[in-house]
Amino acid sequence: MHSNSLLRQPSANIAQCLSTFAVDLNVGTLPESVWNKSVHHIVDAIGLAFASHHFPFAAPGLRGIRAAAGSGEATVIGSDARLAPRDAALANGYLIHGLDFDDTHPASIVHPSVACLPTALALAEATNATWGELIAAYVAGMETAIRLGRAVKGGFHHVGFHATGIVSHFSSAVVAGKLLGLTADQITCAQGIAASTASGVQVFLEDGAWTKRMHPGWGALAGITAAYMAQAGFAGPKRPYEGRFGLIDTHLQELAGQVDADSAIDGLGTTWTMLDTSIKPFPVCHFIHGCAEAALQLRRELGPDAKIERIVCELPEATLPIVAEPASAKIVPKSDYEGKFSAQFVVAACFARNRFTLGELDDNSLRDPEILSLAAKTECVKEVDSRFPTYFSGAVTVTLADGRTLRAHVPMNLGSGARALSLAEIQEKFRGNAGLTLSDTRASAVLDALLSAGPDTPVRDVTRVLG
């Protein structure tokens, strides 16, 4: 065994700083931009949870959760099930993340809403909290999840962990601790307990297994458990991140020296990292978004009858092992999940269909001869002047049968930075997703409940329309 001598120690205890920030956070002093951003992302996440019920993975997962679960009063989105809060949080995390269409913070490569919202919804409902109290807890969790992911600079992915699967244990412990009214020391203890549960291996990439979908919900279940144990007086480690054999040491090993531990705590309460979170316009791995958009630009320029001989996708180098390799498997994805993580398939479908929606991931699309033929002509290479991880940049070059070559480059993906989706676009995405399982009237009722809730609205008034 080794000690984490590679890690540059932070200037203060990370867990304690996050705990103090969470306890002090008051919805009345939140900037308006943070409130609005929170509501927009919650709308997006809940639309996705409804949509997941339309797909084959939802029913077996929910059956398994219900078989193991305790009955209770917490809502499962889009379901008649009423479960104990931590089981409902597991189920809602599974549904929100199930389509991999949920928000992403580019620099941390984390899906932050699903790392916070399942816990916030379940415990705010259980404790009869207000919508303002839910938002404050959600924001504390968002900052925790994003800052932990950002500090390790993609390190979790590089060593085979799903970053959201890791950080959701800690962000959920912070959210749960705040809603349970724990002290800062108790929330630090809860984070310490969560360090013993935090996992999420990426072996699902090998065969399209469903485990990634359950990672953040499992983090919610673990974080809620950790908070209740801390409340009961259970002793947890006080330095779960930077301590000897803590998270950074054990999970990152020789990459620990690259971690910027202070970035997890710098500017807490004044710099809101959650404002940089992107809402996805395409239901695929965010790493592919730049190339998808570039392909659609070229498709509109070329029209439907262009004879394409060759496609070259330029992607950030760090993303190639996840979305482009091994090429032999990526050009013939066997499941919707493999399709989401294949740059070759996504770009080919953009050229073939002039769009990329959830419909491009159904079984007919996965077997479409035109898409598969174009995927086989697609090569993925390193993007030289990438703006990753600030943005999910990408470029596509096509060579046509008549010898012409055209290239499109997207330095900043749609949904990020100055190109963030508007509220109207988010509502349109919500209606498209929720409309897979809800009537227009019902979708409008859910949207109205989420957008009209004020700081003093009881959370139970909102969850009443979600079941």
Short mmCIF file of C-alpha atoms in Angstrom, two decimals:
data_model
loop_
_atom_site.label_atom_id
_atom_site.label_comp_id
_atom_site.label_asym_id
_atom_site.label_seq_id
_atom_site.Cartn_x
_atom_site.Cartn_y
_atom_site.Cartn_z
CA MET A 1 0.00 0.00 0.00
CA HIS A 2 1.10 3.57 -0.58
CA SER A 3 0.23 6.89 1.04
CA ASN A 4 -1.14 9.78 -0.95
CA SER A 5 2.09 11.78 -0.88
CA LEU A 6 1.35 12.60 -4.54
CA LEU A 7 -1.64 14.77 -3.58
CA ARG A 8 -1.06 18.47 -2.94
CA GLN A 9 -3.02 18.84 0.30
CA PRO A 10 -5.84 21.41 0.29
CA SER A 11 -5.60 24.56 2.38
CA ALA A 12 -8.61 23.44 4.45
CA ASN A 13 -10.61 20.27 5.12
CA ILE A 14 -12.72 19.75 1.95
CA ALA A 15 -15.63 17.93 3.60
CA GLN A 16 -15.87 20.49 6.42
CA CYS A 17 -15.87 23.41 3.95
CA LEU A 18 -18.65 21.79 1.90
CA SER A 19 -20.64 21.08 5.07
CA THR A 20 -20.35 24.63 6.38
CA PHE A 21 -21.35 26.00 2.98
CA ALA A 22 -24.42 23.73 2.92
CA VAL A 23 -25.55 24.64 6.44
CA ASP A 24 -25.16 28.38 5.78
CA LEU A 25 -26.92 28.31 2.41
CA ASN A 26 -30.23 30.17 2.51
CA VAL A 27 -32.65 30.24 -0.39
CA GLY A 28 -33.45 33.89 0.44
CA THR A 29 -29.90 34.95 -0.41
CA LEU A 30 -29.46 32.80 -3.53
CA PRO A 31 -28.84 34.86 -6.69
CA GLU A 32 -31.86 34.89 -9.02
CA SER A 33 -29.72 33.28 -11.73
CA VAL A 34 -29.06 30.28 -9.45
CA TRP A 35 -32.76 29.88 -8.59
CA ASN A 36 -33.79 30.05 -12.25
CA LYS A 37 -31.03 27.67 -13.34
CA SER A 38 -32.12 25.21 -10.66
CA VAL A 39 -35.75 25.24 -11.80
CA HIS A 40 -34.77 24.81 -15.47
CA HIS A 41 -32.61 21.79 -14.70
CA ILE A 42 -35.21 20.21 -12.42
CA VAL A 43 -37.80 20.55 -15.23
CA ASP A 44 -35.38 18.86 -17.64
CA ALA A 45 -34.62 16.01 -15.22
CA ILE A 46 -38.26 15.26 -14.43
CA GLY A 47 -39.21 15.19 -18.12
CA LEU A 48 -36.53 12.55 -18.62
CA ALA A 49 -37.84 10.45 -15.74
CA PHE A 50 -41.27 10.31 -17.39
CA ALA A 51 -39.69 9.45 -20.75
CA SER A 52 -37.72 6.52 -19.34
CA HIS A 53 -40.97 4.60 -18.66
CA HIS A 54 -41.36 4.33 -22.44
CA PHE A 55 -38.20 2.21 -22.79
CA PRO A 56 -37.53 -1.48 -22.03
CA PHE A 57 -34.98 -0.88 -19.25
CA ALA A 58 -37.42 0.91 -16.93
CA ALA A 59 -39.81 -1.88 -15.92
CA PRO A 60 -37.26 -4.57 -14.89
CA GLY A 61 -35.21 -2.03 -12.90
CA LEU A 62 -38.27 -0.70 -11.08
CA ARG A 63 -39.54 -4.24 -10.41
CA GLY A 64 -36.22 -5.12 -8.83
CA ILE A 65 -36.16 -1.95 -6.72
CA ARG A 66 -39.76 -2.49 -5.53
CA ALA A 67 -39.07 -6.14 -4.68
CA ALA A 68 -36.23 -5.09 -2.38
CA ALA A 69 -37.79 -1.85 -1.15
CA GLY A 70 -39.68 -0.80 1.93
CA SER A 71 -43.11 0.73 1.39
CA GLY A 72 -43.50 4.37 2.30
CA GLU A 73 -44.89 7.69 1.18
CA ALA A 74 -42.23 8.93 -1.26
CA THR A 75 -43.19 9.42 -4.91
CA VAL A 76 -41.64 7.54 -7.82
CA ILE A 77 -41.93 9.80 -10.88
CA GLY A 78 -44.45 8.45 -13.41
CA SER A 79 -45.38 5.48 -11.22
CA ASP A 80 -48.06 4.52 -8.70
CA ALA A 81 -45.37 3.13 -6.39
CA ARG A 82 -44.98 4.77 -2.96
CA LEU A 83 -41.69 3.76 -1.38
CA ALA A 84 -39.45 4.59 1.54
CA PRO A 85 -37.50 7.78 0.68
CA ARG A 86 -34.19 6.15 -0.08
CA ASP A 87 -35.81 3.51 -2.31
CA ALA A 88 -37.77 6.21 -4.15
CA ALA A 89 -34.51 8.14 -4.59
CA LEU A 90 -32.89 5.03 -6.09
CA ALA A 91 -35.82 4.60 -8.48
CA ASN A 92 -35.93 8.28 -9.50
CA GLY A 93 -32.17 8.37 -10.03
CA TYR A 94 -32.52 5.34 -12.31
CA LEU A 95 -35.28 7.04 -14.31
CA ILE A 96 -33.63 10.47 -14.61
CA HIS A 97 -30.29 9.04 -15.75
CA GLY A 98 -31.71 6.09 -17.69
CA LEU A 99 -31.60 7.75 -21.11
CA ASP A 100 -28.26 9.55 -20.58
CA PHE A 101 -30.08 12.67 -21.77
CA ASP A 102 -29.64 14.53 -18.45
CA ASP A 103 -27.52 17.60 -17.79
CA THR A 104 -23.71 17.58 -17.66
CA HIS A 105 -21.13 19.94 -16.21
CA PRO A 106 -18.41 19.94 -18.91
CA ALA A 107 -15.33 20.64 -16.79
CA SER A 108 -16.23 18.02 -14.16
CA ILE A 109 -17.71 15.45 -16.60
CA VAL A 110 -20.47 14.84 -14.06
CA HIS A 111 -24.27 14.68 -14.43
CA PRO A 112 -24.96 16.90 -11.42
CA SER A 113 -28.77 17.09 -11.24
CA VAL A 114 -29.20 13.34 -10.97
CA ALA A 115 -26.50 13.36 -8.27
CA CYS A 116 -28.70 15.69 -6.15
CA LEU A 117 -32.34 15.81 -7.21
CA PRO A 118 -33.45 12.24 -6.34
CA THR A 119 -32.34 12.79 -2.74
CA ALA A 120 -33.76 16.32 -2.60
CA LEU A 121 -37.18 15.21 -3.87
CA ALA A 122 -37.47 12.16 -1.63
CA LEU A 123 -36.33 13.79 1.61
CA ALA A 124 -38.07 17.12 1.02
CA GLU A 125 -41.30 15.15 0.55
CA ALA A 126 -40.60 13.02 3.63
CA THR A 127 -39.80 16.03 5.84
CA ASN A 128 -42.65 18.18 4.43
CA ALA A 129 -40.13 20.78 3.33
CA THR A 130 -40.86 23.84 1.17
CA TRP A 131 -39.80 24.19 -2.44
CA GLY A 132 -37.30 26.83 -1.33
CA GLU A 133 -35.73 24.39 1.13
CA LEU A 134 -35.53 21.77 -1.64
CA ILE A 135 -33.83 24.27 -3.99
CA ALA A 136 -31.28 25.27 -1.32
CA ALA A 137 -30.41 21.62 -0.65
CA TYR A 138 -30.26 20.89 -4.41
CA VAL A 139 -27.86 23.82 -4.94
CA ALA A 140 -25.62 22.63 -2.09
CA GLY A 141 -25.53 19.20 -3.74
CA MET A 142 -24.89 20.62 -7.20
CA GLU A 143 -21.88 22.59 -5.99
CA THR A 144 -20.57 19.51 -4.14
CA ALA A 145 -20.92 17.15 -7.10
CA ILE A 146 -19.48 19.57 -9.65
CA ARG A 147 -16.56 20.73 -7.52
CA LEU A 148 -15.49 17.18 -6.65
CA GLY A 149 -15.64 16.16 -10.31
CA ARG A 150 -13.80 19.27 -11.47
CA ALA A 151 -11.01 18.88 -8.91
CA VAL A 152 -9.96 15.46 -10.26
CA LYS A 153 -9.75 16.69 -13.89
CA GLY A 154 -11.41 13.66 -15.47
CA GLY A 155 -9.34 11.31 -13.33
CA PHE A 156 -12.20 9.02 -12.33
CA HIS A 157 -12.98 8.22 -15.97
CA HIS A 158 -9.31 7.61 -16.75
CA VAL A 159 -9.05 4.87 -14.12
CA GLY A 160 -12.36 3.20 -15.01
CA PHE A 161 -14.90 4.82 -12.68
CA HIS A 162 -18.11 6.58 -13.72
CA ALA A 163 -17.61 10.01 -12.12
CA THR A 164 -21.31 10.60 -11.44
CA GLY A 165 -21.49 7.22 -9.75
CA ILE A 166 -18.72 8.34 -7.38
CA VAL A 167 -19.69 11.93 -6.56
CA SER A 168 -23.41 11.22 -6.14
CA HIS A 169 -22.71 9.48 -2.83
CA PHE A 170 -21.20 12.68 -1.43
CA SER A 171 -23.57 15.21 -2.98
CA SER A 172 -26.51 13.12 -1.78
CA ALA A 173 -25.09 12.99 1.75
CA VAL A 174 -24.84 16.80 1.72
CA VAL A 175 -28.39 17.24 0.34
CA ALA A 176 -29.82 14.78 2.85
CA GLY A 177 -27.89 16.34 5.71
CA LYS A 178 -29.20 19.80 4.90
CA LEU A 179 -32.83 18.65 4.62
CA LEU A 180 -32.53 16.69 7.88
CA GLY A 181 -31.18 19.82 9.61
CA LEU A 182 -27.82 18.29 10.54
CA THR A 183 -24.93 20.35 11.89
CA ALA A 184 -21.86 20.99 9.74
CA ASP A 185 -19.91 18.38 11.76
CA GLN A 186 -22.66 15.80 11.17
CA ILE A 187 -22.69 16.50 7.40
CA THR A 188 -18.91 16.09 7.37
CA CYS A 189 -19.42 12.75 9.12
CA ALA A 190 -22.05 11.78 6.50
CA GLN A 191 -19.56 12.52 3.70
CA GLY A 192 -17.04 10.37 5.56
CA ILE A 193 -19.50 7.47 5.70
CA ALA A 194 -20.26 7.93 1.98
CA ALA A 195 -16.56 7.45 1.17
CA SER A 196 -17.00 3.78 2.06
CA THR A 197 -19.85 3.30 -0.43
CA ALA A 198 -18.68 5.42 -3.39
CA SER A 199 -18.18 3.33 -6.51
CA GLY A 200 -19.45 2.88 -10.05
CA VAL A 201 -17.22 0.92 -12.42
CA GLN A 202 -17.45 1.55 -16.17
CA VAL A 203 -17.42 -2.10 -17.23
CA PHE A 204 -20.91 -1.48 -18.67
CA LEU A 205 -19.12 0.00 -21.71
CA GLU A 206 -18.00 -3.51 -22.65
CA ASP A 207 -21.45 -4.97 -23.35
CA GLY A 208 -24.08 -2.24 -23.04
CA ALA A 209 -25.17 -3.38 -19.57
CA TRP A 210 -27.65 -1.25 -17.62
CA THR A 211 -25.57 -0.58 -14.50
CA LYS A 212 -24.58 3.02 -15.33
CA ARG A 213 -28.26 3.94 -15.13
CA MET A 214 -28.44 2.89 -11.47
CA HIS A 215 -25.19 4.50 -10.28
CA PRO A 216 -26.52 7.94 -9.26
CA GLY A 217 -29.64 6.47 -7.64
CA TRP A 218 -27.43 4.13 -5.66
CA GLY A 219 -25.45 7.19 -4.59
CA ALA A 220 -28.71 8.75 -3.41
CA LEU A 221 -29.64 5.65 -1.41
CA ALA A 222 -26.17 5.59 0.16
CA GLY A 223 -26.07 9.34 0.85
CA ILE A 224 -29.45 9.28 2.59
CA THR A 225 -28.34 6.31 4.67
CA ALA A 226 -25.09 8.09 5.57
CA ALA A 227 -26.96 11.22 6.71
CA TYR A 228 -29.31 9.25 8.96
CA MET A 229 -26.36 7.34 10.45
CA ALA A 230 -24.49 10.59 11.11
CA GLN A 231 -27.63 12.02 12.74
CA ALA A 232 -27.76 8.95 15.01
CA GLY A 233 -24.18 9.53 16.20
CA PHE A 234 -22.27 7.09 13.99
CA ALA A 235 -18.60 8.12 13.69
CA GLY A 236 -17.36 8.64 10.12
CA PRO A 237 -13.89 9.69 8.86
CA LYS A 238 -13.34 13.45 9.00
CA ARG A 239 -11.12 13.69 5.89
CA PRO A 240 -12.85 11.41 3.36
CA TYR A 241 -11.31 13.08 0.30
CA GLU A 242 -7.73 14.07 1.09
CA GLY A 243 -7.02 11.74 4.02
CA ARG A 244 -4.59 8.83 3.80
CA PHE A 245 -6.45 6.08 1.90
CA GLY A 246 -9.32 8.50 1.31
CA LEU A 247 -11.20 8.87 -1.95
CA ILE A 248 -8.45 10.62 -3.92
CA ASP A 249 -5.75 8.23 -2.77
CA THR A 250 -7.65 4.98 -3.33
CA HIS A 251 -9.62 5.80 -6.46
CA LEU A 252 -7.03 7.80 -8.40
CA GLN A 253 -3.79 6.12 -7.28
CA GLU A 254 -0.92 7.57 -9.39
CA LEU A 255 -3.21 10.30 -10.81
CA ALA A 256 -3.64 11.81 -7.32
CA GLY A 257 -0.85 14.29 -8.09
CA GLN A 258 -2.98 15.90 -10.82
CA VAL A 259 -5.84 16.73 -8.44
CA ASP A 260 -6.47 20.40 -7.67
CA ALA A 261 -7.95 19.86 -4.21
CA ASP A 262 -8.37 23.58 -3.44
CA SER A 263 -10.61 24.04 -6.49
CA ALA A 264 -13.25 22.03 -4.62
CA ILE A 265 -13.56 24.75 -1.97
CA ASP A 266 -12.39 28.01 -3.58
CA GLY A 267 -15.18 30.55 -3.98
CA LEU A 268 -17.86 28.46 -2.25
CA GLY A 269 -20.92 30.66 -1.89
CA THR A 270 -19.67 33.35 -4.27
CA THR A 271 -18.73 31.43 -7.44
CA TRP A 272 -21.63 29.23 -8.59
CA THR A 273 -20.13 26.43 -10.68
CA MET A 274 -23.61 25.03 -11.37
CA LEU A 275 -24.30 27.97 -13.72
CA ASP A 276 -21.91 26.31 -16.21
CA THR A 277 -23.97 23.10 -16.37
CA SER A 278 -25.26 22.17 -19.84
CA ILE A 279 -28.67 20.78 -20.74
CA LYS A 280 -28.36 18.25 -23.56
CA PRO A 281 -30.05 18.85 -26.92
CA PHE A 282 -29.14 15.31 -28.09
CA PRO A 283 -29.82 12.03 -26.19
CA VAL A 284 -26.22 10.78 -26.48
CA CYS A 285 -22.98 10.97 -24.52
CA HIS A 286 -22.07 14.65 -24.21
CA PHE A 287 -18.59 13.91 -25.63
CA ILE A 288 -20.22 13.39 -29.07
CA HIS A 289 -22.32 16.59 -29.13
CA GLY A 290 -19.83 18.74 -31.04
CA CYS A 291 -19.52 16.14 -33.80
CA ALA A 292 -23.28 15.53 -33.93
CA GLU A 293 -23.94 19.22 -34.43
CA ALA A 294 -21.16 19.50 -37.03
CA ALA A 295 -22.63 16.53 -38.93
CA LEU A 296 -26.09 18.13 -38.95
CA GLN A 297 -24.61 21.40 -40.28
CA LEU A 298 -22.97 19.50 -43.15
CA ARG A 299 -26.13 17.46 -43.81
CA ARG A 300 -28.20 20.63 -44.20
CA GLU A 301 -25.55 22.03 -46.56
CA LEU A 302 -25.31 18.86 -48.66
CA GLY A 303 -28.95 17.78 -48.78
CA PRO A 304 -30.25 14.20 -48.66
CA ASP A 305 -28.79 12.95 -51.94
CA ALA A 306 -25.06 13.54 -51.36
CA LYS A 307 -22.90 10.48 -52.04
CA ILE A 308 -20.57 10.23 -49.04
CA GLU A 309 -17.37 8.20 -49.41
CA ARG A 310 -15.66 8.95 -46.10
CA ILE A 311 -16.35 10.67 -42.77
CA VAL A 312 -13.68 11.79 -40.30
CA CYS A 313 -14.74 12.86 -36.80
CA GLU A 314 -12.37 14.93 -34.68
CA LEU A 315 -12.98 14.42 -30.96
CA PRO A 316 -11.15 15.46 -27.78
CA GLU A 317 -8.38 12.90 -27.26
CA ALA A 318 -9.46 11.98 -23.71
CA THR A 319 -12.91 10.96 -24.99
CA LEU A 320 -11.80 8.57 -27.75
CA PRO A 321 -11.57 5.43 -25.54
CA ILE A 322 -15.16 5.97 -24.40
CA VAL A 323 -17.00 6.98 -27.59
CA ALA A 324 -14.80 5.80 -30.50
CA GLU A 325 -12.93 2.65 -29.47
CA PRO A 326 -12.81 -0.18 -30.31
CA ALA A 327 -13.98 0.97 -33.73
CA SER A 328 -15.09 -2.55 -34.74
CA ALA A 329 -17.72 -2.53 -31.96
CA LYS A 330 -18.69 1.13 -32.27
CA ILE A 331 -19.75 0.90 -35.93
CA VAL A 332 -22.36 -1.79 -35.12
CA PRO A 333 -23.87 -0.94 -31.70
CA LYS A 334 -26.03 -3.76 -30.36
CA SER A 335 -28.21 -1.68 -28.03
CA ASP A 336 -29.50 1.85 -27.58
CA TYR A 337 -26.89 2.34 -24.87
CA GLU A 338 -24.03 1.28 -27.12
CA GLY A 339 -25.47 3.62 -29.75
CA LYS A 340 -25.36 6.58 -27.35
CA PHE A 341 -21.66 5.97 -26.77
CA SER A 342 -20.69 5.53 -30.43
CA ALA A 343 -19.50 8.66 -32.27
CA GLN A 344 -19.47 6.65 -35.50
CA PHE A 345 -23.13 5.62 -35.15
CA VAL A 346 -24.39 9.01 -33.97
CA VAL A 347 -22.69 10.95 -36.76
CA ALA A 348 -23.84 8.41 -39.37
CA ALA A 349 -27.44 8.71 -38.12
CA CYS A 350 -27.23 12.52 -38.29
CA PHE A 351 -26.31 12.26 -41.98
CA ALA A 352 -28.92 9.59 -42.72
CA ARG A 353 -31.86 11.11 -40.80
CA ASN A 354 -31.00 14.85 -40.59
CA ARG A 355 -31.70 14.70 -36.83
CA PHE A 356 -30.76 12.78 -33.69
CA THR A 357 -33.62 12.07 -31.29
CA LEU A 358 -34.60 9.19 -29.03
CA GLY A 359 -36.13 7.65 -32.17
CA GLU A 360 -32.64 7.21 -33.65
CA LEU A 361 -31.88 4.77 -30.82
CA ASP A 362 -34.74 2.32 -31.41
CA ASP A 363 -34.14 -1.18 -32.75
CA ASN A 364 -35.04 -0.23 -36.35
CA SER A 365 -32.47 2.56 -36.33
CA LEU A 366 -29.79 0.32 -34.85
CA ARG A 367 -30.33 -2.05 -37.80
CA ASP A 368 -30.82 0.63 -40.48
CA PRO A 369 -28.57 -0.35 -43.47
CA GLU A 370 -28.03 3.29 -44.47
CA ILE A 371 -26.84 4.32 -40.99
CA LEU A 372 -24.63 1.23 -40.60
CA SER A 373 -23.10 1.76 -44.05
CA LEU A 374 -22.16 5.35 -43.16
CA ALA A 375 -20.87 4.27 -39.73
CA ALA A 376 -18.53 1.82 -41.44
CA LYS A 377 -17.11 4.74 -43.48
CA THR A 378 -16.46 6.82 -40.35
CA GLU A 379 -13.07 7.25 -38.69
CA CYS A 380 -12.47 9.02 -35.38
CA VAL A 381 -9.26 10.97 -34.70
CA LYS A 382 -7.88 13.36 -32.08
CA GLU A 383 -9.13 16.95 -32.31
CA VAL A 384 -6.01 19.12 -32.33
CA ASP A 385 -7.26 22.44 -30.94
CA SER A 386 -10.05 21.13 -28.72
CA ARG A 387 -11.74 23.34 -26.12
CA PHE A 388 -12.52 20.25 -24.01
CA PRO A 389 -13.31 20.03 -21.13
CA THR A 390 -14.63 23.61 -21.05
CA TYR A 391 -16.87 22.70 -23.99
CA PHE A 392 -17.69 19.47 -25.82
CA SER A 393 -16.11 20.58 -29.07
CA GLY A 394 -15.82 18.51 -32.24
CA ALA A 395 -15.42 18.60 -36.01
CA VAL A 396 -16.54 16.48 -38.96
CA THR A 397 -15.02 16.25 -42.46
CA VAL A 398 -16.82 14.48 -45.30
CA THR A 399 -15.32 13.36 -48.60
CA LEU A 400 -17.88 13.00 -51.40
CA ALA A 401 -17.91 10.69 -54.40
CA ASP A 402 -17.17 13.65 -56.70
CA GLY A 403 -13.95 14.35 -54.75
CA ARG A 404 -15.17 17.38 -52.79
CA THR A 405 -14.25 17.69 -49.13
CA LEU A 406 -16.28 19.71 -46.60
CA ARG A 407 -15.55 20.35 -42.92
CA ALA A 408 -17.66 21.75 -40.08
CA HIS A 409 -16.22 22.62 -36.66
CA VAL A 410 -18.19 23.25 -33.44
CA PRO A 411 -15.91 24.83 -30.80
CA MET A 412 -18.74 25.32 -28.25
CA ASN A 413 -21.53 22.74 -28.14
CA LEU A 414 -25.19 23.74 -28.16
CA GLY A 415 -26.40 23.85 -24.55
CA SER A 416 -23.13 25.19 -23.09
CA GLY A 417 -21.94 28.67 -22.13
CA ALA A 418 -23.36 31.43 -24.30
CA ARG A 419 -25.27 28.75 -26.25
CA ALA A 420 -27.28 27.54 -23.22
CA LEU A 421 -30.80 26.37 -24.03
CA SER A 422 -33.53 28.95 -23.40
CA LEU A 423 -36.51 28.25 -21.15
CA ALA A 424 -38.67 27.84 -24.27
CA GLU A 425 -36.23 25.23 -25.64
CA ILE A 426 -36.15 23.43 -22.28
CA GLN A 427 -39.97 23.35 -22.20
CA GLU A 428 -40.01 21.99 -25.75
CA LYS A 429 -37.54 19.25 -24.75
CA PHE A 430 -39.67 18.50 -21.65
CA ARG A 431 -42.84 18.13 -23.74
CA GLY A 432 -41.06 15.88 -26.23
CA ASN A 433 -39.77 13.63 -23.45
CA ALA A 434 -42.71 13.61 -21.04
CA GLY A 435 -45.07 13.30 -24.02
CA LEU A 436 -43.79 9.76 -24.60
CA THR A 437 -45.84 8.66 -21.57
CA LEU A 438 -48.12 11.61 -20.66
CA SER A 439 -51.01 13.34 -22.41
CA ASP A 440 -50.50 17.00 -23.40
CA THR A 441 -52.82 18.06 -20.59
CA ARG A 442 -50.94 16.07 -17.98
CA ALA A 443 -47.53 17.27 -19.26
CA SER A 444 -48.78 20.86 -19.03
CA ALA A 445 -49.95 20.28 -15.44
CA VAL A 446 -46.53 18.96 -14.42
CA LEU A 447 -44.76 21.84 -16.17
CA ASP A 448 -47.06 24.38 -14.52
CA ALA A 449 -46.48 22.87 -11.07
CA LEU A 450 -42.69 23.00 -11.49
CA LEU A 451 -42.52 26.49 -12.99
CA SER A 452 -45.04 28.13 -10.64
CA ALA A 453 -43.68 26.72 -7.36
CA GLY A 454 -42.37 29.49 -5.12
CA PRO A 455 -40.03 29.36 -2.11
CA ASP A 456 -42.94 28.70 0.29
CA THR A 457 -44.78 26.11 -1.84
CA PRO A 458 -44.92 22.74 -0.03
CA VAL A 459 -42.90 20.16 -1.96
CA ARG A 460 -45.80 17.73 -1.51
CA ASP A 461 -47.93 20.03 -3.70
CA VAL A 462 -45.40 19.49 -6.49
CA THR A 463 -44.79 15.76 -6.01
CA ARG A 464 -48.57 15.18 -6.05
CA VAL A 465 -48.56 15.67 -9.83
CA LEU A 466 -45.41 13.59 -10.43
CA GLY A 467 -46.66 10.12 -9.50
#
